[in-house]
Amino acid sequence: MPDRPINILFLCTHNSARSILAEATLNHIGRGRFQAFSAGSSPRANQQPNPLGLQVLRSAGISTEGLRSKSWDEFVAPGAPEMRIVITVCDSAAAETCPYWPGSPVKVHWGYPDPSNAEPEKKPQAFELTRQAIAYRMLQLLSLPLESMGNAELQAKLEALYKS
């Protein structure tokens, strides 16, 4: 176990579904070893994550306390936690020019389809399947010896996880 948690930031344009699912899931299964955060370039105006995302998290026994949509500007401000890894989870965020992240974290893209775009009657299932896909990748992340990896090796391993 590291002396302090490894900080990971998940980005998605609106920070209302996929990035929130990733933040909550990693904080749940990686408690103590990781500290996950999420943000977006254009977060939802009301600062509330998608209710279906919160519902599937609660159904899986994952806490939703304190989850909110937030701007990535919070993570480049003075005093913000320094990230080791920044992961975009939607294609539109991956295509955007990201701000300079203090500490030069490893940056990778792990895209997931937006469950919000599913047909209305299929949305609950789409959110649950997205949560499961994210959880599977988080379990793979937990198996990596991140504490002993340099940035180049870490970048390669994280990109390989996306392709697996």
mmCIF file of C-alpha atoms in Angstrom:
data_model
loop_
_atom_site.group_PDB
_atom_site.id
_atom_site.type_symbol
_atom_site.label_atom_id
_atom_site.label_comp_id
_atom_site.label_asym_id
_atom_site.label_seq_id
_atom_site.Cartn_x
_atom_site.Cartn_y
_atom_site.Cartn_z
ATOM 1 C CA MET A 1 0.000 0.000 0.000
ATOM 2 C CA PRO A 2 1.445 3.426 -0.942
ATOM 3 C CA ASP A 3 2.093 6.122 1.679
ATOM 4 C CA ARG A 4 -0.518 8.237 -0.029
ATOM 5 C CA PRO A 5 -3.135 7.326 -2.589
ATOM 6 C CA ILE A 6 -2.481 7.519 -6.316
ATOM 7 C CA ASN A 7 -4.613 10.329 -7.746
ATOM 8 C CA ILE A 8 -6.516 9.603 -10.949
ATOM 9 C CA LEU A 9 -8.753 12.053 -12.811
ATOM 10 C CA PHE A 10 -11.506 10.826 -15.156
ATOM 11 C CA LEU A 11 -12.660 13.309 -17.779
ATOM 12 C CA CYS A 12 -15.814 13.473 -19.852
ATOM 13 C CA THR A 13 -17.316 16.551 -21.463
ATOM 14 C CA HIS A 14 -20.330 16.957 -19.147
ATOM 15 C CA ASN A 15 -19.073 15.014 -16.105
ATOM 16 C CA SER A 16 -22.517 13.558 -15.505
ATOM 17 C CA ALA A 17 -22.341 9.823 -16.299
ATOM 18 C CA ARG A 18 -19.234 7.889 -17.418
ATOM 19 C CA SER A 19 -16.637 9.913 -15.538
ATOM 20 C CA ILE A 20 -18.836 9.906 -12.416
ATOM 21 C CA LEU A 21 -19.241 6.113 -12.704
ATOM 22 C CA ALA A 22 -15.454 5.739 -12.986
ATOM 23 C CA GLU A 23 -14.726 8.056 -10.041
ATOM 24 C CA ALA A 24 -17.163 6.316 -7.696
ATOM 25 C CA THR A 25 -16.186 2.808 -8.787
ATOM 26 C CA LEU A 26 -12.441 3.304 -8.353
ATOM 27 C CA ASN A 27 -12.914 5.047 -5.010
ATOM 28 C CA HIS A 28 -14.988 2.044 -3.913
ATOM 29 C CA ILE A 29 -12.779 -0.830 -5.072
ATOM 30 C CA GLY A 30 -9.440 0.976 -4.769
ATOM 31 C CA ARG A 31 -10.043 2.569 -1.371
ATOM 32 C CA GLY A 32 -6.759 3.447 0.303
ATOM 33 C CA ARG A 33 -4.614 2.839 -2.763
ATOM 34 C CA PHE A 34 -6.349 5.272 -5.131
ATOM 35 C CA GLN A 35 -8.129 8.599 -4.897
ATOM 36 C CA ALA A 36 -10.293 9.092 -7.960
ATOM 37 C CA PHE A 37 -11.761 12.366 -9.161
ATOM 38 C CA SER A 38 -13.849 13.321 -12.172
ATOM 39 C CA ALA A 39 -14.434 16.496 -14.132
ATOM 40 C CA GLY A 40 -15.591 17.845 -17.455
ATOM 41 C CA SER A 41 -14.778 20.599 -19.898
ATOM 42 C CA SER A 42 -18.469 21.664 -19.929
ATOM 43 C CA PRO A 43 -20.026 20.183 -16.788
ATOM 44 C CA ARG A 44 -23.770 20.059 -16.294
ATOM 45 C CA ALA A 45 -25.081 23.445 -15.202
ATOM 46 C CA ASN A 46 -27.008 22.114 -12.211
ATOM 47 C CA GLN A 47 -23.935 20.303 -10.848
ATOM 48 C CA GLN A 48 -25.873 17.033 -10.552
ATOM 49 C CA PRO A 49 -24.763 13.729 -12.057
ATOM 50 C CA ASN A 50 -27.222 11.754 -14.151
ATOM 51 C CA PRO A 51 -29.808 10.155 -11.794
ATOM 52 C CA LEU A 52 -29.588 6.804 -13.610
ATOM 53 C CA GLY A 53 -25.836 6.735 -13.035
ATOM 54 C CA LEU A 54 -26.355 7.359 -9.341
ATOM 55 C CA GLN A 55 -29.036 4.672 -9.233
ATOM 56 C CA VAL A 56 -26.820 1.953 -10.745
ATOM 57 C CA LEU A 57 -23.991 2.887 -8.396
ATOM 58 C CA ARG A 58 -26.257 2.599 -5.348
ATOM 59 C CA SER A 59 -27.661 -0.703 -6.627
ATOM 60 C CA ALA A 60 -24.084 -2.016 -6.809
ATOM 61 C CA GLY A 61 -23.410 -0.946 -3.218
ATOM 62 C CA ILE A 62 -21.209 2.000 -4.217
ATOM 63 C CA SER A 63 -21.531 5.270 -2.329
ATOM 64 C CA THR A 64 -22.749 8.309 -4.259
ATOM 65 C CA GLU A 65 -22.147 10.732 -1.402
ATOM 66 C CA GLY A 66 -20.444 13.925 -2.530
ATOM 67 C CA LEU A 67 -20.619 13.153 -6.258
ATOM 68 C CA ARG A 68 -21.230 16.240 -8.378
ATOM 69 C CA SER A 69 -20.513 17.486 -11.873
ATOM 70 C CA LYS A 70 -17.472 19.737 -11.824
ATOM 71 C CA SER A 71 -15.204 21.618 -14.191
ATOM 72 C CA TRP A 72 -11.715 20.435 -14.951
ATOM 73 C CA ASP A 73 -10.648 23.975 -13.967
ATOM 74 C CA GLU A 74 -10.861 22.816 -10.328
ATOM 75 C CA PHE A 75 -7.970 20.433 -10.989
ATOM 76 C CA VAL A 76 -5.570 22.969 -12.468
ATOM 77 C CA ALA A 77 -6.164 25.596 -9.780
ATOM 78 C CA PRO A 78 -3.549 26.261 -7.095
ATOM 79 C CA GLY A 79 -3.818 23.711 -4.307
ATOM 80 C CA ALA A 80 -5.531 21.086 -6.471
ATOM 81 C CA PRO A 81 -4.402 17.493 -5.951
ATOM 82 C CA GLU A 82 -1.608 16.444 -8.306
ATOM 83 C CA MET A 83 -2.726 13.659 -10.641
ATOM 84 C CA ARG A 84 -0.629 10.649 -11.566
ATOM 85 C CA ILE A 85 -3.051 9.603 -14.325
ATOM 86 C CA VAL A 86 -5.677 11.459 -16.381
ATOM 87 C CA ILE A 87 -8.129 9.252 -18.303
ATOM 88 C CA THR A 88 -10.679 10.524 -20.806
ATOM 89 C CA VAL A 89 -13.732 8.279 -20.945
ATOM 90 C CA CYS A 90 -15.662 9.906 -23.803
ATOM 91 C CA ASP A 91 -14.562 10.560 -27.353
ATOM 92 C CA SER A 92 -15.474 14.256 -27.345
ATOM 93 C CA ALA A 93 -13.334 14.962 -24.258
ATOM 94 C CA ALA A 94 -10.457 12.998 -25.785
ATOM 95 C CA ALA A 95 -10.569 15.252 -28.856
ATOM 96 C CA GLU A 96 -10.501 18.469 -26.819
ATOM 97 C CA THR A 97 -7.377 20.375 -25.928
ATOM 98 C CA CYS A 98 -6.917 19.663 -22.260
ATOM 99 C CA PRO A 99 -5.370 22.144 -19.860
ATOM 100 C CA TYR A 100 -1.838 21.720 -18.619
ATOM 101 C CA TRP A 101 -1.978 19.291 -15.702
ATOM 102 C CA PRO A 102 0.473 20.033 -12.898
ATOM 103 C CA GLY A 103 2.948 17.212 -12.392
ATOM 104 C CA SER A 104 2.719 15.993 -16.010
ATOM 105 C CA PRO A 105 0.484 12.954 -15.388
ATOM 106 C CA VAL A 106 0.176 10.031 -17.782
ATOM 107 C CA LYS A 107 -2.785 10.697 -20.123
ATOM 108 C CA VAL A 108 -4.797 7.948 -21.833
ATOM 109 C CA HIS A 109 -8.199 7.458 -23.445
ATOM 110 C CA TRP A 110 -10.609 4.696 -22.410
ATOM 111 C CA GLY A 111 -13.774 5.416 -24.370
ATOM 112 C CA TYR A 112 -17.200 4.107 -23.420
ATOM 113 C CA PRO A 113 -20.457 4.673 -25.315
ATOM 114 C CA ASP A 114 -22.681 7.278 -23.658
ATOM 115 C CA PRO A 115 -25.484 5.416 -21.841
ATOM 116 C CA SER A 116 -27.521 8.640 -21.902
ATOM 117 C CA ASN A 117 -27.942 8.170 -25.654
ATOM 118 C CA ALA A 118 -29.723 4.818 -25.306
ATOM 119 C CA GLU A 119 -33.407 4.551 -26.163
ATOM 120 C CA PRO A 120 -35.481 5.611 -23.141
ATOM 121 C CA GLU A 121 -36.633 2.095 -22.221
ATOM 122 C CA LYS A 122 -33.051 0.773 -22.527
ATOM 123 C CA LYS A 123 -31.290 3.492 -20.524
ATOM 124 C CA PRO A 124 -31.258 1.690 -17.153
ATOM 125 C CA GLN A 125 -29.630 -1.350 -18.761
ATOM 126 C CA ALA A 126 -27.193 0.858 -20.703
ATOM 127 C CA PHE A 127 -26.074 2.560 -17.487
ATOM 128 C CA GLU A 128 -25.628 -0.775 -15.717
ATOM 129 C CA LEU A 129 -23.613 -2.234 -18.602
ATOM 130 C CA THR A 130 -21.408 0.858 -18.667
ATOM 131 C CA ARG A 131 -20.874 0.579 -14.908
ATOM 132 C CA GLN A 132 -19.897 -3.073 -15.315
ATOM 133 C CA ALA A 133 -17.473 -2.311 -18.171
ATOM 134 C CA ILE A 134 -15.845 0.439 -16.120
ATOM 135 C CA ALA A 135 -15.615 -1.828 -13.046
ATOM 136 C CA TYR A 136 -13.936 -4.546 -15.107
ATOM 137 C CA ARG A 137 -11.272 -2.124 -16.326
ATOM 138 C CA MET A 138 -10.800 -0.752 -12.796
ATOM 139 C CA LEU A 139 -10.106 -4.277 -11.542
ATOM 140 C CA GLN A 140 -7.446 -4.598 -14.255
ATOM 141 C CA LEU A 141 -5.983 -1.264 -13.151
ATOM 142 C CA LEU A 142 -5.784 -2.526 -9.566
ATOM 143 C CA SER A 143 -3.597 -5.418 -10.709
ATOM 144 C CA LEU A 144 -0.857 -3.120 -12.035
ATOM 145 C CA PRO A 145 2.171 -2.300 -9.854
ATOM 146 C CA LEU A 146 1.692 1.434 -10.458
ATOM 147 C CA GLU A 147 3.884 2.470 -7.566
ATOM 148 C CA SER A 148 6.960 0.973 -9.229
ATOM 149 C CA MET A 149 6.222 1.971 -12.826
ATOM 150 C CA GLY A 150 7.752 4.872 -14.704
ATOM 151 C CA ASN A 151 5.537 7.029 -16.904
ATOM 152 C CA ALA A 152 6.476 5.369 -20.217
ATOM 153 C CA GLU A 153 5.776 1.865 -18.908
ATOM 154 C CA LEU A 154 2.588 3.040 -17.205
ATOM 155 C CA GLN A 155 1.384 4.705 -20.417
ATOM 156 C CA ALA A 156 1.938 1.487 -22.380
ATOM 157 C CA LYS A 157 0.179 -0.686 -19.768
ATOM 158 C CA LEU A 158 -2.828 1.650 -19.541
ATOM 159 C CA GLU A 159 -3.173 1.760 -23.324
ATOM 160 C CA ALA A 160 -2.941 -2.042 -23.426
ATOM 161 C CA LEU A 161 -5.742 -2.305 -20.842
ATOM 162 C CA TYR A 162 -7.979 -0.290 -23.157
ATOM 163 C CA LYS A 163 -7.287 -2.644 -26.048
ATOM 164 C CA SER A 164 -7.907 -5.810 -23.988
#
